[in-house]
Structures are given as structure tokens and as C-alpha cells.
Amino acid sequence: MDSFSQRIYALVRRVPAGKVATYGQLASLSGAPRSARAVGTVLAACRDPSVPCHRVVDRLGGVKPAFDTFAPGTQRALLESEGVTFTRAGRVDLAAHLWHPRDGG
DNA sequence: CCGATGACCAAAC
DNA sequence: TGTTTGGCCATCG
């Protein structure tokens, strides 16, 4: 397990149900604000069910179904099951579900 | 190590 | 809103 992916998973696990985080956000929190790309690559290789990778979306809330991790439509179904709402554009309402990392939260 | 690819992000048209 | 271009980092061959 590489330290990089380790940090990413650690952050994704910190994301509570009903909330979502963006790749850039996780990247920044992991200490690499420019490795948003790498975050996606790491999550794409995610094999740990303990990591709610379905709560990770792009900076616009758009979901990218990866056939290696989820079936087409599964990610959205999971988020909706947690209380996350979507817009007519098929994007997550980040204004209401964007995860805000807190120290005491 | 090098070359190609990708679940990204920001800027421009 | 959608397409195209440039930069970044990690993974795979």
C-alpha cells in the first residue's frame, strides 16, 4: 500500500453518508492540490469496500461510473440511498451535500 | 526509465 | 452547456 493512496482512502473514509467530496478536495487535503488526477487513478484502483469511493465526485458533482468498481448507475443509486439529491443536469447538489472537513466534527 | 493512458482541474471559444 | 487545449500526478506496459 503506497502512502499516497493510503492518504486518499483515509480521507474518503472521513466522508460521512449523505455527503460528497471532490477529487481536488481530497487531493488538497492529502497534501497534493495538483494531484486531483492521481486521486481518480487511485480510486479507480480502489478495491477496499471500506472506502466509500461512491461519495467521490468531480468538482461539478458529475459521477463517472467505473465498470471496474461500480455498474453504470450504481454510484448515483448509492448516493440517493444516503439522502444525496441530484440536479436536473444529473449532478450532485454540492451546495447542500459538499463535504466540509472539520477537526472536531 | 520511457511512453501512453486516465473516476481531474482550469481556461478559452 | 459542450468541445478543445494545456498542466499536473499516479498507474500500467
PDB file of C-alpha atoms (C1' of nucleotides) in Angstrom:
ATOM      1  CA  MET A   1       0.000   0.000   0.000  1.00  0.00           C
ATOM      2  CA  ASP A   2       1.506   3.305  -1.077  1.00  0.00           C
ATOM      3  CA  SER A   3       1.425   6.287   1.264  1.00  0.00           C
ATOM      4  CA  PHE A   4      -0.351   8.301  -1.405  1.00  0.00           C
ATOM      5  CA  SER A   5      -3.372   6.026  -1.914  1.00  0.00           C
ATOM      6  CA  GLN A   6      -3.307   5.429   1.848  1.00  0.00           C
ATOM      7  CA  ARG A   7      -3.922   9.126   2.469  1.00  0.00           C
ATOM      8  CA  ILE A   8      -6.642   9.241  -0.182  1.00  0.00           C
ATOM      9  CA  TYR A   9      -8.504   6.277   1.319  1.00  0.00           C
ATOM     10  CA  ALA A  10      -8.139   7.776   4.809  1.00  0.00           C
ATOM     11  CA  LEU A  11      -9.793  10.967   3.593  1.00  0.00           C
ATOM     12  CA  VAL A  12     -12.575   9.215   1.652  1.00  0.00           C
ATOM     13  CA  ARG A  13     -13.407   7.187   4.766  1.00  0.00           C
ATOM     14  CA  ARG A  14     -13.770  10.505   6.633  1.00  0.00           C
ATOM     15  CA  VAL A  15     -16.583  11.445   4.251  1.00  0.00           C
ATOM     16  CA  PRO A  16     -19.915  10.937   6.097  1.00  0.00           C
ATOM     17  CA  ALA A  17     -23.016   9.461   4.450  1.00  0.00           C
ATOM     18  CA  GLY A  18     -25.210  11.997   2.680  1.00  0.00           C
ATOM     19  CA  LYS A  19     -22.108  13.999   1.784  1.00  0.00           C
ATOM     20  CA  VAL A  20     -19.745  14.012  -1.176  1.00  0.00           C
ATOM     21  CA  ALA A  21     -16.159  15.132  -1.755  1.00  0.00           C
ATOM     22  CA  THR A  22     -14.361  16.214  -4.918  1.00  0.00           C
ATOM     23  CA  TYR A  23     -11.104  14.809  -6.288  1.00  0.00           C
ATOM     24  CA  GLY A  24      -9.377  18.176  -5.999  1.00  0.00           C
ATOM     25  CA  GLN A  25     -10.567  18.453  -2.411  1.00  0.00           C
ATOM     26  CA  LEU A  26      -9.178  15.055  -1.421  1.00  0.00           C
ATOM     27  CA  ALA A  27      -6.031  15.883  -3.355  1.00  0.00           C
ATOM     28  CA  SER A  28      -5.586  19.158  -1.487  1.00  0.00           C
ATOM     29  CA  LEU A  29      -6.324  17.526   1.894  1.00  0.00           C
ATOM     30  CA  SER A  30      -3.847  14.751   1.061  1.00  0.00           C
ATOM     31  CA  GLY A  31      -1.206  17.422   0.552  1.00  0.00           C
ATOM     32  CA  ALA A  32      -1.176  17.412  -3.256  1.00  0.00           C
ATOM     33  CA  PRO A  33      -3.598  20.079  -4.589  1.00  0.00           C
ATOM     34  CA  ARG A  34      -2.299  19.326  -8.098  1.00  0.00           C
ATOM     35  CA  SER A  35      -2.779  15.572  -7.964  1.00  0.00           C
ATOM     36  CA  ALA A  36      -6.539  15.565  -8.489  1.00  0.00           C
ATOM     37  CA  ARG A  37      -5.750  13.327 -11.446  1.00  0.00           C
ATOM     38  CA  ALA A  38      -3.881  10.898  -9.267  1.00  0.00           C
ATOM     39  CA  VAL A  39      -6.818  10.798  -6.829  1.00  0.00           C
ATOM     40  CA  GLY A  40      -9.044   9.479  -9.602  1.00  0.00           C
ATOM     41  CA  THR A  41      -6.396   6.962 -10.642  1.00  0.00           C
ATOM     42  CA  VAL A  42      -6.064   5.754  -7.053  1.00  0.00           C
ATOM     43  CA  LEU A  43      -9.821   5.466  -6.520  1.00  0.00           C
ATOM     44  CA  ALA A  44     -10.109   3.670  -9.857  1.00  0.00           C
ATOM     45  CA  ALA A  45      -7.806   1.035  -8.394  1.00  0.00           C
ATOM     46  CA  CYS A  46      -9.754   1.055  -5.124  1.00  0.00           C
ATOM     47  CA  ARG A  47     -10.526  -2.488  -4.029  1.00  0.00           C
ATOM     48  CA  ASP A  48     -11.315  -1.822  -0.351  1.00  0.00           C
ATOM     49  CA  PRO A  49     -15.103  -1.910   0.393  1.00  0.00           C
ATOM     50  CA  SER A  50     -14.317   0.151   3.487  1.00  0.00           C
ATOM     51  CA  VAL A  51     -13.634   3.065   1.157  1.00  0.00           C
ATOM     52  CA  PRO A  52     -16.889   4.805   0.084  1.00  0.00           C
ATOM     53  CA  CYS A  53     -15.424   5.804  -3.263  1.00  0.00           C
ATOM     54  CA  HIS A  54     -19.010   6.354  -4.465  1.00  0.00           C
ATOM     55  CA  ARG A  55     -19.050   9.535  -2.336  1.00  0.00           C
ATOM     56  CA  VAL A  56     -16.329  10.980  -4.513  1.00  0.00           C
ATOM     57  CA  VAL A  57     -17.367  13.076  -7.499  1.00  0.00           C
ATOM     58  CA  ASP A  58     -15.787  15.633  -9.793  1.00  0.00           C
ATOM     59  CA  ARG A  59     -15.763  19.352  -8.955  1.00  0.00           C
ATOM     60  CA  LEU A  60     -19.197  19.716 -10.589  1.00  0.00           C
ATOM     61  CA  GLY A  61     -20.815  16.752  -8.862  1.00  0.00           C
ATOM     62  CA  GLY A  62     -20.775  14.667 -12.012  1.00  0.00           C
ATOM     63  CA  VAL A  63     -20.453  10.916 -11.447  1.00  0.00           C
ATOM     64  CA  LYS A  64     -18.163   8.758 -13.554  1.00  0.00           C
ATOM     65  CA  PRO A  65     -19.328   5.104 -13.438  1.00  0.00           C
ATOM     66  CA  ALA A  66     -16.273   2.861 -13.463  1.00  0.00           C
ATOM     67  CA  PHE A  67     -17.159  -0.644 -14.644  1.00  0.00           C
ATOM     68  CA  ASP A  68     -14.250  -1.898 -12.548  1.00  0.00           C
ATOM     69  CA  THR A  69     -15.783  -0.661  -9.310  1.00  0.00           C
ATOM     70  CA  PHE A  70     -19.483   0.032  -9.893  1.00  0.00           C
ATOM     71  CA  ALA A  71     -22.092  -0.751 -12.510  1.00  0.00           C
ATOM     72  CA  PRO A  72     -23.488   2.094 -14.653  1.00  0.00           C
ATOM     73  CA  GLY A  73     -25.910   3.917 -12.345  1.00  0.00           C
ATOM     74  CA  THR A  74     -24.863   2.242  -9.093  1.00  0.00           C
ATOM     75  CA  GLN A  75     -22.957   5.222  -7.748  1.00  0.00           C
ATOM     76  CA  ARG A  76     -25.932   7.561  -8.133  1.00  0.00           C
ATOM     77  CA  ALA A  77     -28.264   4.942  -6.605  1.00  0.00           C
ATOM     78  CA  LEU A  78     -25.984   4.655  -3.561  1.00  0.00           C
ATOM     79  CA  LEU A  79     -25.776   8.419  -3.050  1.00  0.00           C
ATOM     80  CA  GLU A  80     -29.561   8.817  -3.367  1.00  0.00           C
ATOM     81  CA  SER A  81     -29.944   5.992  -0.854  1.00  0.00           C
ATOM     82  CA  GLU A  82     -27.849   8.041   1.571  1.00  0.00           C
ATOM     83  CA  GLY A  83     -30.015  11.126   1.101  1.00  0.00           C
ATOM     84  CA  VAL A  84     -27.942  12.889  -1.525  1.00  0.00           C
ATOM     85  CA  THR A  85     -30.002  14.827  -4.054  1.00  0.00           C
ATOM     86  CA  PHE A  86     -29.266  15.429  -7.732  1.00  0.00           C
ATOM     87  CA  THR A  87     -29.974  18.263 -10.146  1.00  0.00           C
ATOM     88  CA  ARG A  88     -31.815  18.099 -13.481  1.00  0.00           C
ATOM     89  CA  ALA A  89     -28.351  18.120 -15.046  1.00  0.00           C
ATOM     90  CA  GLY A  90     -27.664  14.774 -13.343  1.00  0.00           C
ATOM     91  CA  ARG A  91     -25.171  16.314 -10.949  1.00  0.00           C
ATOM     92  CA  VAL A  92     -24.927  16.233  -7.154  1.00  0.00           C
ATOM     93  CA  ASP A  93     -26.092  19.333  -5.306  1.00  0.00           C
ATOM     94  CA  LEU A  94     -22.662  20.246  -3.956  1.00  0.00           C
ATOM     95  CA  ALA A  95     -24.214  23.378  -2.446  1.00  0.00           C
ATOM     96  CA  ALA A  96     -26.026  21.097   0.003  1.00  0.00           C
ATOM     97  CA  HIS A  97     -24.010  17.869   0.009  1.00  0.00           C
ATOM     98  CA  LEU A  98     -20.425  19.011  -0.440  1.00  0.00           C
ATOM     99  CA  TRP A  99     -18.411  17.550   2.426  1.00  0.00           C
ATOM    100  CA  HIS A 100     -16.662  20.052   4.720  1.00  0.00           C
ATOM    101  CA  PRO A 101     -13.683  18.528   6.590  1.00  0.00           C
ATOM    102  CA  ARG A 102     -13.618  19.556  10.243  1.00  0.00           C
ATOM    103  CA  ASP A 103     -11.239  18.871  13.116  1.00  0.00           C
ATOM    104  CA  GLY A 104     -13.857  18.400  15.799  1.00  0.00           C
ATOM    105  CA  GLY A 105     -16.671  17.390  13.542  1.00  0.00           C
TER     106      GLY A 105
ATOM    107  C1'  DC B   1      13.479   4.789 -17.069  1.00  0.00           C
ATOM    108  C1'  DC B   2      10.305   5.857 -21.036  1.00  0.00           C
ATOM    109  C1'  DG B   3       5.843   6.192 -23.428  1.00  0.00           C
ATOM    110  C1'  DA B   4       0.877   6.029 -23.213  1.00  0.00           C
ATOM    111  C1'  DT B   5      -3.405   6.389 -20.560  1.00  0.00           C
ATOM    112  C1'  DG B   6      -6.947   8.209 -17.146  1.00  0.00           C
ATOM    113  C1'  DA B   7     -13.085   8.125 -11.946  1.00  0.00           C
ATOM    114  C1'  DC B   8      -9.270  15.668 -12.801  1.00  0.00           C
ATOM    115  C1'  DC B   9      -8.900  20.820 -12.944  1.00  0.00           C
ATOM    116  C1'  DA B  10      -8.695  25.453 -15.097  1.00  0.00           C
ATOM    117  C1'  DA B  11      -9.085  28.494 -19.180  1.00  0.00           C
ATOM    118  C1'  DA B  12     -10.927  29.820 -23.801  1.00  0.00           C
ATOM    119  C1'  DC B  13     -14.392  29.710 -27.687  1.00  0.00           C
TER     120       DC B  13
ATOM    121  C1'  DT C   1     -23.857  23.575 -21.815  1.00  0.00           C
ATOM    122  C1'  DG C   2     -20.414  21.322 -24.624  1.00  0.00           C
ATOM    123  C1'  DT C   3     -15.882  20.940 -27.061  1.00  0.00           C
ATOM    124  C1'  DT C   4     -10.965  21.776 -27.286  1.00  0.00           C
ATOM    125  C1'  DT C   5      -6.304  22.744 -25.229  1.00  0.00           C
ATOM    126  C1'  DG C   6      -2.532  22.680 -21.524  1.00  0.00           C
ATOM    127  C1'  DG C   7      -0.796  21.079 -16.893  1.00  0.00           C
ATOM    128  C1'  DC C   8      -0.414  18.001 -13.157  1.00  0.00           C
ATOM    129  C1'  DC C   9       0.412  13.200 -10.819  1.00  0.00           C
ATOM    130  C1'  DA C  10      -0.044   8.068 -10.456  1.00  0.00           C
ATOM    131  C1'  DT C  11      -0.573   3.646 -12.770  1.00  0.00           C
ATOM    132  C1'  DC C  12       0.311   0.266 -16.414  1.00  0.00           C
ATOM    133  C1'  DG C  13       3.083  -1.923 -20.394  1.00  0.00           C
TER     134       DG C  13
END
